[in-house]
Amino acid sequence: MIKSPAEVELMAESGRLLASVFTHLDSLPLAGMSTLEINDRVEAFITGQLNARPASKGQYGYGFVLNSSRNAVVCHGVPSADDILTGGDIVNLDITLEKNGFIADSSKTYLIGTVNAPARRLVRTTYEALWKGIAAVRPGARLGDIGHAIERHAKKAGYSVVREYCGHGIGREMHEAPQVLHFGRPGTGPVLKEGMAFTIEPMLNQGRAAVRTEDDGWTVVTADGKLSAQFEHTVAVTKTGVRVLTLRPDERRSAA
């Protein structure tokens, strides 16, 4: 679980490249595009412009470079030519990238066109919850502190936290120890140590926390059909706190 300073720097390079993928997505007119077209553009950017590998493609038999989770889809949405983004949608794009043997993982929920106030509030609160979790990361803290900070913020806003899916250690492999739950009690769980690297990726639902998996075996949706949102970053525990390895340029001011 512990990465050397040199390994953290290699992970940071993967994270920097992955952040540039989201900057590229920010420049695209997503309304009217299919999620498969977005997938193909991201693959071309990662392989052609960044000379990197989309780490999700081929893993566990998955055939795409990203997950596209729209509206009531919680996670693991499969890109499709028939899935056209339209005004009022929210869609989470979850992307992984490997460079020099190390993987970075991040996601962002996009607002498509004019989105109603309840959906915007869900997305905003989910992003805030991510940063509440990140703020709890420091040497000597415990994993339960992260989940508690996220869950407390979500519940205060009236949202539920998906419990079946969690963050995870990451490095040379996509999924390493530990599991990072997005709920929990403070002061519980493993102690955080310098050199640990993992993802924090809360999924908040408008309604109940219950989810179900569709017949394709991948797509996870809310059981009640209400909206879900997610954000994700890869972080490393430093000597004094936390380093967000996938921080995007547009976040630097707000994260400081």
Short mmCIF file of C-alpha atoms in Angstrom, two decimals:
data_model
loop_
_atom_site.label_atom_id
_atom_site.label_comp_id
_atom_site.label_asym_id
_atom_site.label_seq_id
_atom_site.Cartn_x
_atom_site.Cartn_y
_atom_site.Cartn_z
CA MET A 1 0.00 0.00 0.00
CA ILE A 2 2.91 2.37 0.70
CA LYS A 3 4.43 4.15 -2.29
CA SER A 4 7.95 5.56 -2.32
CA PRO A 5 8.42 9.27 -3.07
CA ALA A 6 9.57 8.34 -6.59
CA GLU A 7 6.46 6.21 -7.13
CA VAL A 8 4.21 9.02 -5.91
CA GLU A 9 5.82 11.32 -8.47
CA LEU A 10 5.12 8.81 -11.24
CA MET A 11 1.52 8.60 -10.05
CA ALA A 12 1.36 12.40 -10.05
CA GLU A 13 2.41 12.44 -13.70
CA SER A 14 -0.39 10.00 -14.55
CA GLY A 15 -2.75 12.20 -12.55
CA ARG A 16 -1.63 15.34 -14.37
CA LEU A 17 -2.27 13.71 -17.72
CA LEU A 18 -5.67 12.48 -16.60
CA ALA A 19 -6.57 15.98 -15.41
CA SER A 20 -5.78 17.22 -18.93
CA VAL A 21 -8.32 14.74 -20.32
CA PHE A 22 -11.05 16.49 -18.31
CA THR A 23 -9.79 19.87 -19.48
CA HIS A 24 -10.19 18.54 -23.02
CA LEU A 25 -13.72 17.34 -22.23
CA ASP A 26 -14.57 20.77 -20.80
CA SER A 27 -13.93 22.24 -24.25
CA LEU A 28 -16.30 19.87 -26.07
CA PRO A 29 -19.97 20.63 -26.82
CA LEU A 30 -21.29 17.57 -24.98
CA ALA A 31 -24.97 18.31 -25.65
CA GLY A 32 -26.04 16.28 -28.68
CA MET A 33 -23.08 13.91 -28.49
CA SER A 34 -23.50 10.22 -27.80
CA THR A 35 -21.65 8.72 -24.89
CA LEU A 36 -19.88 6.40 -27.36
CA GLU A 37 -18.61 9.39 -29.32
CA ILE A 38 -17.28 10.89 -26.08
CA ASN A 39 -15.61 7.57 -25.28
CA ASP A 40 -13.95 7.46 -28.70
CA ARG A 41 -12.73 11.04 -28.46
CA VAL A 42 -11.25 10.38 -25.01
CA GLU A 43 -9.49 7.26 -26.27
CA ALA A 44 -8.00 9.18 -29.19
CA PHE A 45 -6.82 11.95 -26.86
CA ILE A 46 -5.23 9.58 -24.33
CA THR A 47 -3.45 7.44 -26.89
CA GLY A 48 -2.72 10.03 -29.58
CA GLN A 49 -2.05 13.23 -27.66
CA LEU A 50 -0.82 11.92 -24.31
CA ASN A 51 0.92 8.72 -25.43
CA ALA A 52 -0.69 6.95 -22.48
CA ARG A 53 -2.93 3.92 -21.96
CA PRO A 54 -6.64 4.05 -21.07
CA ALA A 55 -6.45 1.64 -18.14
CA SER A 56 -10.12 0.64 -18.04
CA LYS A 57 -10.23 -0.78 -21.55
CA GLY A 58 -9.93 -4.54 -21.40
CA GLN A 59 -9.99 -4.73 -17.62
CA TYR A 60 -12.45 -7.35 -16.34
CA GLY A 61 -13.56 -7.74 -19.97
CA TYR A 62 -14.76 -4.12 -20.24
CA GLY A 63 -14.57 -2.82 -23.81
CA PHE A 64 -14.45 0.96 -23.32
CA VAL A 65 -12.14 3.64 -21.94
CA LEU A 66 -14.67 5.30 -19.65
CA ASN A 67 -17.92 4.87 -17.76
CA SER A 68 -20.71 7.26 -18.71
CA SER A 69 -23.33 7.36 -15.95
CA ARG A 70 -26.28 9.55 -16.86
CA ASN A 71 -29.09 10.80 -14.57
CA ALA A 72 -30.31 7.77 -12.56
CA VAL A 73 -27.22 5.71 -13.44
CA VAL A 74 -25.04 5.56 -10.33
CA CYS A 75 -21.86 4.12 -11.83
CA HIS A 76 -20.40 1.79 -14.49
CA GLY A 77 -22.61 3.13 -17.26
CA VAL A 78 -21.59 1.69 -20.64
CA PRO A 79 -21.05 4.11 -23.56
CA SER A 80 -23.55 3.70 -26.40
CA ALA A 81 -24.26 5.30 -29.76
CA ASP A 82 -27.91 5.40 -28.72
CA ASP A 83 -27.25 7.31 -25.49
CA ILE A 84 -27.42 10.96 -26.62
CA LEU A 85 -26.78 13.70 -24.05
CA THR A 86 -29.49 16.35 -24.04
CA GLY A 87 -30.12 19.58 -22.16
CA GLY A 88 -31.09 18.97 -18.55
CA ASP A 89 -29.03 15.80 -18.17
CA ILE A 90 -26.30 15.22 -15.64
CA VAL A 91 -23.63 12.67 -16.60
CA ASN A 92 -20.64 11.33 -14.72
CA LEU A 93 -17.60 10.52 -16.84
CA ASP A 94 -15.22 8.18 -15.01
CA ILE A 95 -11.81 7.75 -16.66
CA THR A 96 -8.58 5.95 -15.84
CA LEU A 97 -5.13 6.43 -17.35
CA GLU A 98 -1.84 4.55 -17.04
CA LYS A 99 1.57 6.05 -17.74
CA ASN A 100 4.97 4.64 -16.81
CA GLY A 101 3.34 1.71 -15.05
CA PHE A 102 1.12 3.72 -12.68
CA ILE A 103 -2.62 4.35 -12.86
CA ALA A 104 -4.70 7.43 -12.01
CA ASP A 105 -8.48 7.40 -11.65
CA SER A 106 -10.86 10.37 -11.61
CA SER A 107 -14.43 11.33 -12.47
CA LYS A 108 -16.53 14.44 -12.90
CA THR A 109 -20.28 14.96 -13.19
CA TYR A 110 -21.13 17.32 -16.04
CA LEU A 111 -24.22 19.51 -16.30
CA ILE A 112 -25.59 19.37 -19.85
CA GLY A 113 -27.25 22.59 -21.01
CA THR A 114 -29.80 24.09 -18.63
CA VAL A 115 -30.16 21.80 -15.62
CA ASN A 116 -32.89 22.25 -13.02
CA ALA A 117 -32.08 23.50 -9.53
CA PRO A 118 -32.56 20.19 -7.66
CA ALA A 119 -30.13 18.40 -9.99
CA ARG A 120 -27.59 21.24 -9.75
CA ARG A 121 -27.82 21.11 -5.95
CA LEU A 122 -27.17 17.35 -5.94
CA VAL A 123 -24.11 17.75 -8.15
CA ARG A 124 -22.75 20.64 -6.10
CA THR A 125 -23.25 18.80 -2.81
CA THR A 126 -21.55 15.68 -4.16
CA TYR A 127 -18.52 17.73 -5.18
CA GLU A 128 -18.44 19.35 -1.75
CA ALA A 129 -18.67 15.90 -0.12
CA LEU A 130 -15.64 14.75 -2.12
CA TRP A 131 -13.62 17.64 -0.74
CA LYS A 132 -14.88 17.02 2.79
CA GLY A 133 -13.43 13.53 2.47
CA ILE A 134 -10.16 14.81 1.02
CA ALA A 135 -9.82 17.31 3.87
CA ALA A 136 -9.89 14.43 6.36
CA VAL A 137 -6.76 12.83 4.87
CA ARG A 138 -3.56 13.21 6.87
CA PRO A 139 -1.02 10.93 8.54
CA GLY A 140 -2.46 9.51 11.74
CA ALA A 141 -6.08 9.95 10.67
CA ARG A 142 -8.20 6.88 10.03
CA LEU A 143 -10.15 5.70 7.02
CA GLY A 144 -13.39 6.05 8.97
CA ASP A 145 -12.74 9.78 9.26
CA ILE A 146 -13.02 10.10 5.47
CA GLY A 147 -16.31 8.23 5.23
CA HIS A 148 -17.77 10.06 8.20
CA ALA A 149 -16.96 13.48 6.73
CA ILE A 150 -18.61 12.54 3.42
CA GLU A 151 -21.71 10.96 4.95
CA ARG A 152 -22.27 13.82 7.39
CA HIS A 153 -22.22 16.39 4.58
CA ALA A 154 -24.52 14.30 2.39
CA LYS A 155 -27.07 13.64 5.12
CA LYS A 156 -27.13 17.29 6.17
CA ALA A 157 -28.23 18.12 2.62
CA GLY A 158 -30.87 15.37 2.61
CA TYR A 159 -29.06 12.90 0.35
CA SER A 160 -28.14 9.24 0.77
CA VAL A 161 -24.71 7.70 0.20
CA VAL A 162 -24.36 4.62 -1.99
CA ARG A 163 -22.83 1.88 0.16
CA GLU A 164 -22.15 -0.92 -2.33
CA TYR A 165 -19.29 0.89 -4.11
CA CYS A 166 -16.26 2.58 -2.60
CA GLY A 167 -12.88 4.10 -3.20
CA HIS A 168 -9.79 1.92 -3.36
CA GLY A 169 -6.05 1.83 -3.18
CA ILE A 170 -4.36 2.41 -6.51
CA GLY A 171 -0.89 2.30 -8.03
CA ARG A 172 0.49 -0.28 -10.43
CA GLU A 173 -2.90 -1.98 -10.18
CA MET A 174 -6.28 -0.32 -10.56
CA HIS A 175 -7.68 -1.82 -7.38
CA GLU A 176 -5.36 -2.22 -4.41
CA ALA A 177 -5.91 -2.15 -0.65
CA PRO A 178 -7.45 -0.42 1.20
CA GLN A 179 -11.16 -0.06 0.49
CA VAL A 180 -12.25 3.54 1.13
CA LEU A 181 -15.87 3.64 2.29
CA HIS A 182 -17.91 6.82 1.90
CA PHE A 183 -19.67 6.35 5.22
CA GLY A 184 -18.42 5.38 8.65
CA ARG A 185 -17.54 6.38 12.17
CA PRO A 186 -14.66 8.73 12.99
CA GLY A 187 -11.67 7.20 14.68
CA THR A 188 -12.23 3.76 13.14
CA GLY A 189 -10.47 1.80 10.42
CA PRO A 190 -6.82 1.59 9.37
CA VAL A 191 -4.47 4.44 10.22
CA LEU A 192 -3.38 6.58 7.27
CA LYS A 193 0.36 6.69 6.61
CA GLU A 194 2.58 8.75 4.36
CA GLY A 195 2.85 7.12 0.93
CA MET A 196 -0.62 5.59 0.85
CA ALA A 197 -2.45 6.31 -2.42
CA PHE A 198 -6.15 5.74 -2.97
CA THR A 199 -9.28 7.11 -4.60
CA ILE A 200 -12.14 8.94 -2.93
CA GLU A 201 -15.27 8.75 -5.09
CA PRO A 202 -18.58 9.38 -3.29
CA MET A 203 -21.87 8.64 -5.03
CA LEU A 204 -24.85 10.56 -3.65
CA ASN A 205 -28.49 9.82 -4.45
CA GLN A 206 -31.46 12.16 -4.39
CA GLY A 207 -33.62 9.41 -2.95
CA ARG A 208 -32.85 6.12 -1.26
CA ALA A 209 -29.36 4.62 -1.21
CA ALA A 210 -30.57 1.35 -2.75
CA VAL A 211 -29.22 0.45 -6.18
CA ARG A 212 -29.60 -2.37 -8.69
CA THR A 213 -27.54 -3.67 -11.59
CA GLU A 214 -29.11 -3.84 -15.04
CA ASP A 215 -29.09 -6.89 -17.29
CA ASP A 216 -25.85 -5.89 -19.05
CA GLY A 217 -24.01 -6.76 -15.84
CA TRP A 218 -22.33 -3.35 -15.66
CA THR A 219 -24.81 -0.48 -15.38
CA VAL A 220 -25.79 0.34 -11.80
CA VAL A 221 -28.91 2.50 -11.32
CA THR A 222 -30.84 3.92 -8.40
CA ALA A 223 -33.59 1.56 -7.30
CA ASP A 224 -36.13 4.39 -7.10
CA GLY A 225 -35.20 6.02 -10.42
CA LYS A 226 -34.03 9.28 -8.83
CA LEU A 227 -30.83 11.08 -9.77
CA SER A 228 -27.33 10.13 -8.65
CA ALA A 229 -24.07 12.09 -8.91
CA GLN A 230 -20.42 11.27 -8.34
CA PHE A 231 -16.98 12.91 -8.26
CA GLU A 232 -13.62 11.21 -7.80
CA HIS A 233 -9.97 12.04 -7.24
CA THR A 234 -6.83 10.01 -6.68
CA VAL A 235 -4.95 11.23 -3.61
CA ALA A 236 -1.72 10.45 -1.78
CA VAL A 237 -1.03 10.86 1.93
CA THR A 238 1.91 13.21 2.46
CA LYS A 239 4.08 13.93 5.49
CA THR A 240 1.81 16.80 6.50
CA GLY A 241 -1.54 16.12 4.82
CA VAL A 242 -2.81 15.16 1.39
CA ARG A 243 -1.86 15.65 -2.25
CA VAL A 244 -4.58 15.45 -4.89
CA LEU A 245 -2.82 13.72 -7.78
CA THR A 246 -5.63 14.26 -10.31
CA LEU A 247 -6.33 17.91 -9.47
CA ARG A 248 -7.57 19.81 -12.50
CA PRO A 249 -6.29 23.32 -13.32
CA ASP A 250 -9.76 24.85 -12.80
CA GLU A 251 -9.80 23.46 -9.24
CA ARG A 252 -6.54 24.86 -7.98
CA ARG A 253 -7.96 28.10 -6.61
CA SER A 254 -10.96 26.52 -4.90
CA ALA A 255 -8.85 23.67 -3.48
CA ALA A 256 -6.15 25.94 -2.03
#
